[in-house]
CSV table of C-alpha atoms and ligand atoms in Angstrom, one decimal:
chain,number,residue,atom,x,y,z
A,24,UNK,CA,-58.5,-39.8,10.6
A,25,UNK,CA,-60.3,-41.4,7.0
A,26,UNK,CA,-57.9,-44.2,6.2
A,27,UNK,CA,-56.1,-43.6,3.1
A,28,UNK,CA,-58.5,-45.3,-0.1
A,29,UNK,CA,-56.4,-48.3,-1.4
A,30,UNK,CA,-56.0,-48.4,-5.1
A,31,UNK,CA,-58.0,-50.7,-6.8
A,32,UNK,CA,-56.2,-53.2,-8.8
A,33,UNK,CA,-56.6,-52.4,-12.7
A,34,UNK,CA,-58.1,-54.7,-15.5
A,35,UNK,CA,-56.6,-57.1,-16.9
A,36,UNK,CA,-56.5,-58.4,-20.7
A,37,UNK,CA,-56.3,-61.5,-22.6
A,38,UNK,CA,-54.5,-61.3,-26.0
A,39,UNK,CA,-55.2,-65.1,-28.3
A,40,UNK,CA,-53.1,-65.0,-31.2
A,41,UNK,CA,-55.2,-67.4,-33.6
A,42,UNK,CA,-53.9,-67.0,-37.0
A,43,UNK,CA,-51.3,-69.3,-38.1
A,44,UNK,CA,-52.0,-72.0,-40.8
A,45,UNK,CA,-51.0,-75.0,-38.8
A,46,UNK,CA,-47.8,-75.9,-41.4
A,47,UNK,CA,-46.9,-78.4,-38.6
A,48,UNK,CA,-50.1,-80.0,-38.4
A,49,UNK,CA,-50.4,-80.6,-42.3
A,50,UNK,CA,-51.3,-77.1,-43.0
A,51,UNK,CA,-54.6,-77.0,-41.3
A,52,UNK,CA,-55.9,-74.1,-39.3
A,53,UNK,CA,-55.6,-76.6,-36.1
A,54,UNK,CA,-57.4,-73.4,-34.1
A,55,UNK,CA,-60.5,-74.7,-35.5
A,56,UNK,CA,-60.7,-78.4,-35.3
A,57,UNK,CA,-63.1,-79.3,-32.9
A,58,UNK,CA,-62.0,-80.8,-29.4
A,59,UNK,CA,-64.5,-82.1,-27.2
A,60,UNK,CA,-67.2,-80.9,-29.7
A,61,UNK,CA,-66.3,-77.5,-29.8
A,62,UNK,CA,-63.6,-75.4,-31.9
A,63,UNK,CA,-60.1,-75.4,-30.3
A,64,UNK,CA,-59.6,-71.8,-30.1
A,65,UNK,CA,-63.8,-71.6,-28.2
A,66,UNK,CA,-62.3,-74.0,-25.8
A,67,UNK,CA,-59.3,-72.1,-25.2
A,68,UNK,CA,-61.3,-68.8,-24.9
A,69,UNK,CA,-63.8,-70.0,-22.7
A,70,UNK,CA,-61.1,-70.4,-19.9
A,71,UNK,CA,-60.4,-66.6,-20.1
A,72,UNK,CA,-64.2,-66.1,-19.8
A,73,UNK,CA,-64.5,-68.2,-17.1
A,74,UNK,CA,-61.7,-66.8,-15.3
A,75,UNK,CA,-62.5,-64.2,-12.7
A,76,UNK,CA,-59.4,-62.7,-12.4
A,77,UNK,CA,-58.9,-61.8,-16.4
A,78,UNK,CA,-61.7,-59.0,-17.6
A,79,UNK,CA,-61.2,-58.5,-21.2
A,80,UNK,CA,-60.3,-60.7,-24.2
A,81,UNK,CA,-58.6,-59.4,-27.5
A,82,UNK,CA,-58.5,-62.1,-30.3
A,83,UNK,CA,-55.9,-61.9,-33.7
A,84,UNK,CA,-57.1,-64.0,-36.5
A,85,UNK,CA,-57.2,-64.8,-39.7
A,86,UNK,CA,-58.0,-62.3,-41.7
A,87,UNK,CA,-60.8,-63.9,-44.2
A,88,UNK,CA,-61.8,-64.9,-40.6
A,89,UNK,CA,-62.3,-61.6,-38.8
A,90,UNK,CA,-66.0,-61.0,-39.2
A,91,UNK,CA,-67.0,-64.2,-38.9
A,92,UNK,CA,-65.9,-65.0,-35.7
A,93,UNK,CA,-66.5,-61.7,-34.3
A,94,UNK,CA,-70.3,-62.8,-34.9
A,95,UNK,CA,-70.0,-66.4,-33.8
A,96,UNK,CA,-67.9,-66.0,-30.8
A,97,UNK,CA,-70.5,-63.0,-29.4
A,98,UNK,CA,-73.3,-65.9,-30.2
A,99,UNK,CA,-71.4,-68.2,-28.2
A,100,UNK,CA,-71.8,-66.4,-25.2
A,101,UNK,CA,-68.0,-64.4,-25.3
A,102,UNK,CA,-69.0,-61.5,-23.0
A,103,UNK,CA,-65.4,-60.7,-22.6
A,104,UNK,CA,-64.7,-60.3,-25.9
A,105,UNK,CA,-63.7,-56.7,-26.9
A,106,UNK,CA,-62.2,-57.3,-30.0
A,107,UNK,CA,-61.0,-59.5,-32.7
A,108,UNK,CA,-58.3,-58.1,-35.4
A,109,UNK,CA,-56.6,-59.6,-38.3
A,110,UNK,CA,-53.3,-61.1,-37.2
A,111,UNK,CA,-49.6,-60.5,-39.1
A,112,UNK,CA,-47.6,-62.7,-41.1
A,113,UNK,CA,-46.0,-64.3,-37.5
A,114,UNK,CA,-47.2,-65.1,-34.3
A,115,UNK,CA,-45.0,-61.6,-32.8
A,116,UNK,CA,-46.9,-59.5,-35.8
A,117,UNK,CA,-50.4,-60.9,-34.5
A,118,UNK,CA,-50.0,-59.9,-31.1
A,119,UNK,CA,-48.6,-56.6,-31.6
A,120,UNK,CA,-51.5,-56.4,-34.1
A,121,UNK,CA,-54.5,-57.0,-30.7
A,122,UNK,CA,-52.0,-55.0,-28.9
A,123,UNK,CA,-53.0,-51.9,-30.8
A,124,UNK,CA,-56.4,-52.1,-29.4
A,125,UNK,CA,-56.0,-52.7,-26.0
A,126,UNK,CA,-56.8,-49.9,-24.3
A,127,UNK,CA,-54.4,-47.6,-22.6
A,128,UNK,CA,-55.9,-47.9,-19.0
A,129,UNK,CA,-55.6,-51.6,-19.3
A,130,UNK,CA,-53.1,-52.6,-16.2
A,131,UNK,CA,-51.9,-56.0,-16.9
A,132,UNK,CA,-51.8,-58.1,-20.8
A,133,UNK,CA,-51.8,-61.7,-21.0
A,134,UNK,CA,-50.2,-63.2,-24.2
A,135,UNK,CA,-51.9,-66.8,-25.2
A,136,UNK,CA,-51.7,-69.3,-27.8
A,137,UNK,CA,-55.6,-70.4,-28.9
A,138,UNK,CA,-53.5,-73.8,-29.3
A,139,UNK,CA,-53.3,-74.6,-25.4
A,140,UNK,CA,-56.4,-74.8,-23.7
A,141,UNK,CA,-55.3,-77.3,-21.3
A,142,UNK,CA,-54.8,-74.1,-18.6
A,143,UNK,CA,-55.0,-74.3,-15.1
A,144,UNK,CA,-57.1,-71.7,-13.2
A,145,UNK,CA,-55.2,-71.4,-10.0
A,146,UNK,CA,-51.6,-71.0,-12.0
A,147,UNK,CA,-53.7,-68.2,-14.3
A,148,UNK,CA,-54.5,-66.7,-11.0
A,149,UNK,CA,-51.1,-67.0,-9.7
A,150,UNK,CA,-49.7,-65.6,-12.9
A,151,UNK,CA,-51.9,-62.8,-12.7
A,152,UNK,CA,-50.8,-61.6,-8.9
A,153,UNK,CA,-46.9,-61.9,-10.1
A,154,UNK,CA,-47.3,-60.1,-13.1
A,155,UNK,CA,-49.4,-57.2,-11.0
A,156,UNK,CA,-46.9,-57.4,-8.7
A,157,UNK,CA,-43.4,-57.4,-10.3
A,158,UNK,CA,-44.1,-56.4,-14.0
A,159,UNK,CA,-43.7,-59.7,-16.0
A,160,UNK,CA,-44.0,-63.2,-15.7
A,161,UNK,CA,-44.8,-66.7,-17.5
A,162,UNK,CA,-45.8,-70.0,-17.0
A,163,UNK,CA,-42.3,-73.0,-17.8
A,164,UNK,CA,-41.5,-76.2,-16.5
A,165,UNK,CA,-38.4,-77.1,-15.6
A,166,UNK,CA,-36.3,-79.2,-18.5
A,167,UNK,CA,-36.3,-83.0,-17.2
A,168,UNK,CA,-34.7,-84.7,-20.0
A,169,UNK,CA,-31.2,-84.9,-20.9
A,170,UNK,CA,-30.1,-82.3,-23.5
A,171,UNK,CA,-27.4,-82.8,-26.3
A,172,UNK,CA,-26.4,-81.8,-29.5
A,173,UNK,CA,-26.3,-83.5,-32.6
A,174,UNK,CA,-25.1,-82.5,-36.0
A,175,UNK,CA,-25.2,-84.9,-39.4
A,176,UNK,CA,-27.3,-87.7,-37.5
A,177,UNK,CA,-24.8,-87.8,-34.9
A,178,UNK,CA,-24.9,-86.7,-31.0
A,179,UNK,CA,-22.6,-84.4,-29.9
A,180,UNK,CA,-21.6,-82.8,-26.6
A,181,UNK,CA,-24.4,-83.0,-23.7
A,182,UNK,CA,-26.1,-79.9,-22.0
A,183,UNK,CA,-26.1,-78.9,-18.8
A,184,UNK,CA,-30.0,-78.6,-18.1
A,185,UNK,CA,-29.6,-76.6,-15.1
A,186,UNK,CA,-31.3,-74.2,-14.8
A,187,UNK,CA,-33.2,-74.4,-18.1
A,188,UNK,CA,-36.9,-74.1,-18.4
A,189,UNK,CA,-39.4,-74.6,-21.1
A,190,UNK,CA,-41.6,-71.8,-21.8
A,191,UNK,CA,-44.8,-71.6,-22.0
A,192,UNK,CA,-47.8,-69.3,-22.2
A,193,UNK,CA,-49.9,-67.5,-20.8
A,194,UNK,CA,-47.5,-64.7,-20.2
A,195,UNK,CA,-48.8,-61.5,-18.7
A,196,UNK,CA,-47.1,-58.0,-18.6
A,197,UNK,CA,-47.5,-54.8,-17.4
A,198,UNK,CA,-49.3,-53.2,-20.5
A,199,UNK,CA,-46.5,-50.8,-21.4
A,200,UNK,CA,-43.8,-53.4,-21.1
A,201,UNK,CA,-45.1,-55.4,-23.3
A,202,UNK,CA,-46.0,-52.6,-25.3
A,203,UNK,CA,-42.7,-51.3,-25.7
A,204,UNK,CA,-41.0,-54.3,-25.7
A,205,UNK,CA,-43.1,-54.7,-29.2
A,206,UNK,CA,-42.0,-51.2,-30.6
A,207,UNK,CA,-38.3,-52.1,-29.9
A,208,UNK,CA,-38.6,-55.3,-32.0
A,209,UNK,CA,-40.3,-53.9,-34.7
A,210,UNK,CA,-37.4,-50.5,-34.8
A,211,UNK,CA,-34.8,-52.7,-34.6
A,212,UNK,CA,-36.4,-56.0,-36.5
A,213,UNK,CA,-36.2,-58.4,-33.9
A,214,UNK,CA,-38.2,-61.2,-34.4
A,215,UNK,CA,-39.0,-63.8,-31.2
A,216,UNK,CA,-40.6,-66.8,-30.6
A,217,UNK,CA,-42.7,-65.6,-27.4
A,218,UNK,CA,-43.1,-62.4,-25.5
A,219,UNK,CA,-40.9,-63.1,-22.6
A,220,UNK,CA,-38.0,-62.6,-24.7
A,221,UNK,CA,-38.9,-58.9,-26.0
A,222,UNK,CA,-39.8,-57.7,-22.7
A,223,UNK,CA,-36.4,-59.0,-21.5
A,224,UNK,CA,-34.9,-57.2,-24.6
A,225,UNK,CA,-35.8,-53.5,-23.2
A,226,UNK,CA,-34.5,-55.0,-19.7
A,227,UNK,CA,-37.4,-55.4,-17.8
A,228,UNK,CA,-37.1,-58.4,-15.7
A,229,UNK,CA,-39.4,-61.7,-16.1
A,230,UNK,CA,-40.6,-64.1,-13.4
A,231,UNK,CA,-40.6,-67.8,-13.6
A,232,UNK,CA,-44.1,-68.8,-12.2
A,233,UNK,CA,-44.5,-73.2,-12.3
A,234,UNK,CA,-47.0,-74.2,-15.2
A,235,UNK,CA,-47.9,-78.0,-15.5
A,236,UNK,CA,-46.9,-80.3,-18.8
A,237,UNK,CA,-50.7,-80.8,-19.5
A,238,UNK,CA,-50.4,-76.8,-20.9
A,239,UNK,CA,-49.5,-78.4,-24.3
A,240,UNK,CA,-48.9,-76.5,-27.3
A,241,UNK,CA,-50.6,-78.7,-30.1
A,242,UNK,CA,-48.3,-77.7,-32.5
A,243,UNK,CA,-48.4,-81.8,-34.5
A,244,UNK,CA,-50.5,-84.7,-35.3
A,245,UNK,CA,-49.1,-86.5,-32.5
A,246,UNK,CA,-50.3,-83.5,-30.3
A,247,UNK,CA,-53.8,-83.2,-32.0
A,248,UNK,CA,-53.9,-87.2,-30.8
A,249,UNK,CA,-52.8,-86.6,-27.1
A,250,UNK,CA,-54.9,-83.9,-26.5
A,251,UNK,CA,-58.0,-85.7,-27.8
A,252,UNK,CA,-57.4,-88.5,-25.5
A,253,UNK,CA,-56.1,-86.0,-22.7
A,254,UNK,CA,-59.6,-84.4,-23.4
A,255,UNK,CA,-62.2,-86.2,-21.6
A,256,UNK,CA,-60.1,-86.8,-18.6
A,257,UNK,CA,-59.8,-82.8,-18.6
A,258,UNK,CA,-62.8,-82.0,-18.8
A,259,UNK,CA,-64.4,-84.7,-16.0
A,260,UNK,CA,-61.8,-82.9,-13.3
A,261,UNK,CA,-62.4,-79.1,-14.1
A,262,UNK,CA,-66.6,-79.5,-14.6
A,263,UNK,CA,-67.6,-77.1,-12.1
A,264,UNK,CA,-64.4,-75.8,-11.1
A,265,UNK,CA,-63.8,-72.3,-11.0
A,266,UNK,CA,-61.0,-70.3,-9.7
A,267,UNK,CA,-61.9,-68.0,-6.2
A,268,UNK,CA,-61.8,-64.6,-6.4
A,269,UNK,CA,-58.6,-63.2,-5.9
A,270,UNK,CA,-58.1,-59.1,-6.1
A,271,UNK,CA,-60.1,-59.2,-8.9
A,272,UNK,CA,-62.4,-56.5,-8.9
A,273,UNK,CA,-61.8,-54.4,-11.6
A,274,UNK,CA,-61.7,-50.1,-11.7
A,275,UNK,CA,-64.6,-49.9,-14.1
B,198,LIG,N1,-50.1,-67.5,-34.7
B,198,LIG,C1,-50.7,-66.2,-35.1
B,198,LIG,N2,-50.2,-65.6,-36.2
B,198,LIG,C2,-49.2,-66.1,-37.0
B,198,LIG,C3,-48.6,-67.4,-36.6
B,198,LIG,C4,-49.1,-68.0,-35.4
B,198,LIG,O1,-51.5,-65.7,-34.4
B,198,LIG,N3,-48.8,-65.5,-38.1
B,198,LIG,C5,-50.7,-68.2,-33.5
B,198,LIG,C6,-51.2,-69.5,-33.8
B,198,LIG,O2,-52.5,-69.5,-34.4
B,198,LIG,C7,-51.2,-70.2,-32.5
B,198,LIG,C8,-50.0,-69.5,-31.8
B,198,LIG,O3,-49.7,-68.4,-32.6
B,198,LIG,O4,-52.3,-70.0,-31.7
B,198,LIG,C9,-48.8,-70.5,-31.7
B,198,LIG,O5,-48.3,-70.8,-33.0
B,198,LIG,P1,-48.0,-72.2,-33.6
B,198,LIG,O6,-48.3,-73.3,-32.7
B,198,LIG,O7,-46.7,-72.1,-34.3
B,198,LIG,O8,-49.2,-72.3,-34.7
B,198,LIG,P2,-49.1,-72.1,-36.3
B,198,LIG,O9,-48.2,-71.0,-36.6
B,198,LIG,O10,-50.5,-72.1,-36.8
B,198,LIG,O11,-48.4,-73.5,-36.7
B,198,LIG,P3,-47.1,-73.7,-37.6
B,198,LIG,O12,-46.0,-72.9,-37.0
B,198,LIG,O13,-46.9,-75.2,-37.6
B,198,LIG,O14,-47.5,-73.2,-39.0
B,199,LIG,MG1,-46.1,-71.0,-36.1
């Protein structure tokens, strides 16, 4: 008797939200400052390019930046790179925005901020597997320090950190979670500060997968100097590194 074909696992794509205006940072577009010589947001690509598991990249940017990079990031060698759209007026309005474009047959989505490209290839692998698996999951560290209140310069009571985790990205998603969990927000005007949290809104559980505190948002100056200094440390340990091959051979 034939043995029954096993399904092969579906592709997966990358969406890089990349058009904020950095108000945090001074109002610079901190995506493209260079670190380690390159622009931010290359840096932070180039791990999805690099990345066996992950076989598509959709980009949201800027909108007086849209042609431009669609040239320069296909000069840089981006052979991932499908698309690259003009983002919304927030972060959730970008993604939904690359989220248009992603194809239909497309299995599993990753959502990731061009301002973290300190990613680790075997928790992007793992991240990939869970999502496959059970729908949804993200990258969050566990809270170490101790939580309170304060209100007019003063502390008040303390928090429990039990059981609380900060969130990071990527996230990854089932493509018509994620995509659903967008049209719901937008019906009923819900506006969130990740993706995690509209997925969770059409009740479709999320799974906690560990990340590391080197995934940094650089969100401030003080974060533009860590990562600088974090930089060539970074990059001396992953030279040469790549993730193996997990179930990542795609359908087409
Ligand atoms: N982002 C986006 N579209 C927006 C706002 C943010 O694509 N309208 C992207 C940013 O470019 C960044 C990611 O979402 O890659 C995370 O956002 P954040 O760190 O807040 O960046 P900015 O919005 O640029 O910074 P700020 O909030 O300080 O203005
Ligand atoms: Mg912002």
């Amino acid at each position: 008797m034939p043995r029954p074909r096993q399904k092969k696992p579906g592709q997966v794509a990358v969406i890089v939200p990349a058009a904020g205006s950095g108000t945090r940072m001074g109002g610079t577009r901190k995506q493209f400052r260079r670190l380690g010589g390159l622009p931010l947001l290359l840096q932070t690509l180039l791990v999805f390019e690099r990345h066996p598991d992950v076989h598509q990249i959709y980009l949201a940017a800027p909108a007086d930046a849209v042609d431009v990079l669609r040239m320069e990031l296909e000069a840089d060698g981006l052979t991932k790179l499908r698309d690259v759209v003009a983002g919304g007026g927030t972060r959730q309005d970008s993604v939904h925005a690359a989220l248009r474009v992603v194809p239909s047959d497309v299995e599993v989505v990753l959502v990731h901020d061009a301002v973290r490209p300190f990613v680790e290839a075997n928790q992007l692998a793992v991240l990939i597997a869970t999502a496959r698996a059970e729908g949804g999951a993200s990258l969050a560290i566990p809270v170490t320090d101790t939580l309170r209140r304060g209100h007019d310069e003063q502390f008040r009571e303390t928090v429990s950190r039990e059981h609380l985790y900060r969130m990071q990205t990527p996230q990854a998603f089932r493509r018509e979670w994620l995509a659903k969990g967008h049209q719901h927000a937008e019906r009923l005007g819900i506006q969130a500060t990740d993706d995690v949290n509209l997925v969770q809104a059409i009740g479709c559980p999320v799974q906690i997968v560990p990340g590391s505190s080197i995934n940094m948002k650089i969100t401030t100056p003080a974060d533009w100097d860590l990562a600088t200094i974090l930089w060539p440390h970074w990059e001396a340990s992953h030279e040469n590194r790549t993730a193996p091959p997990t179930d990542a051979t795609p359908d087409a």
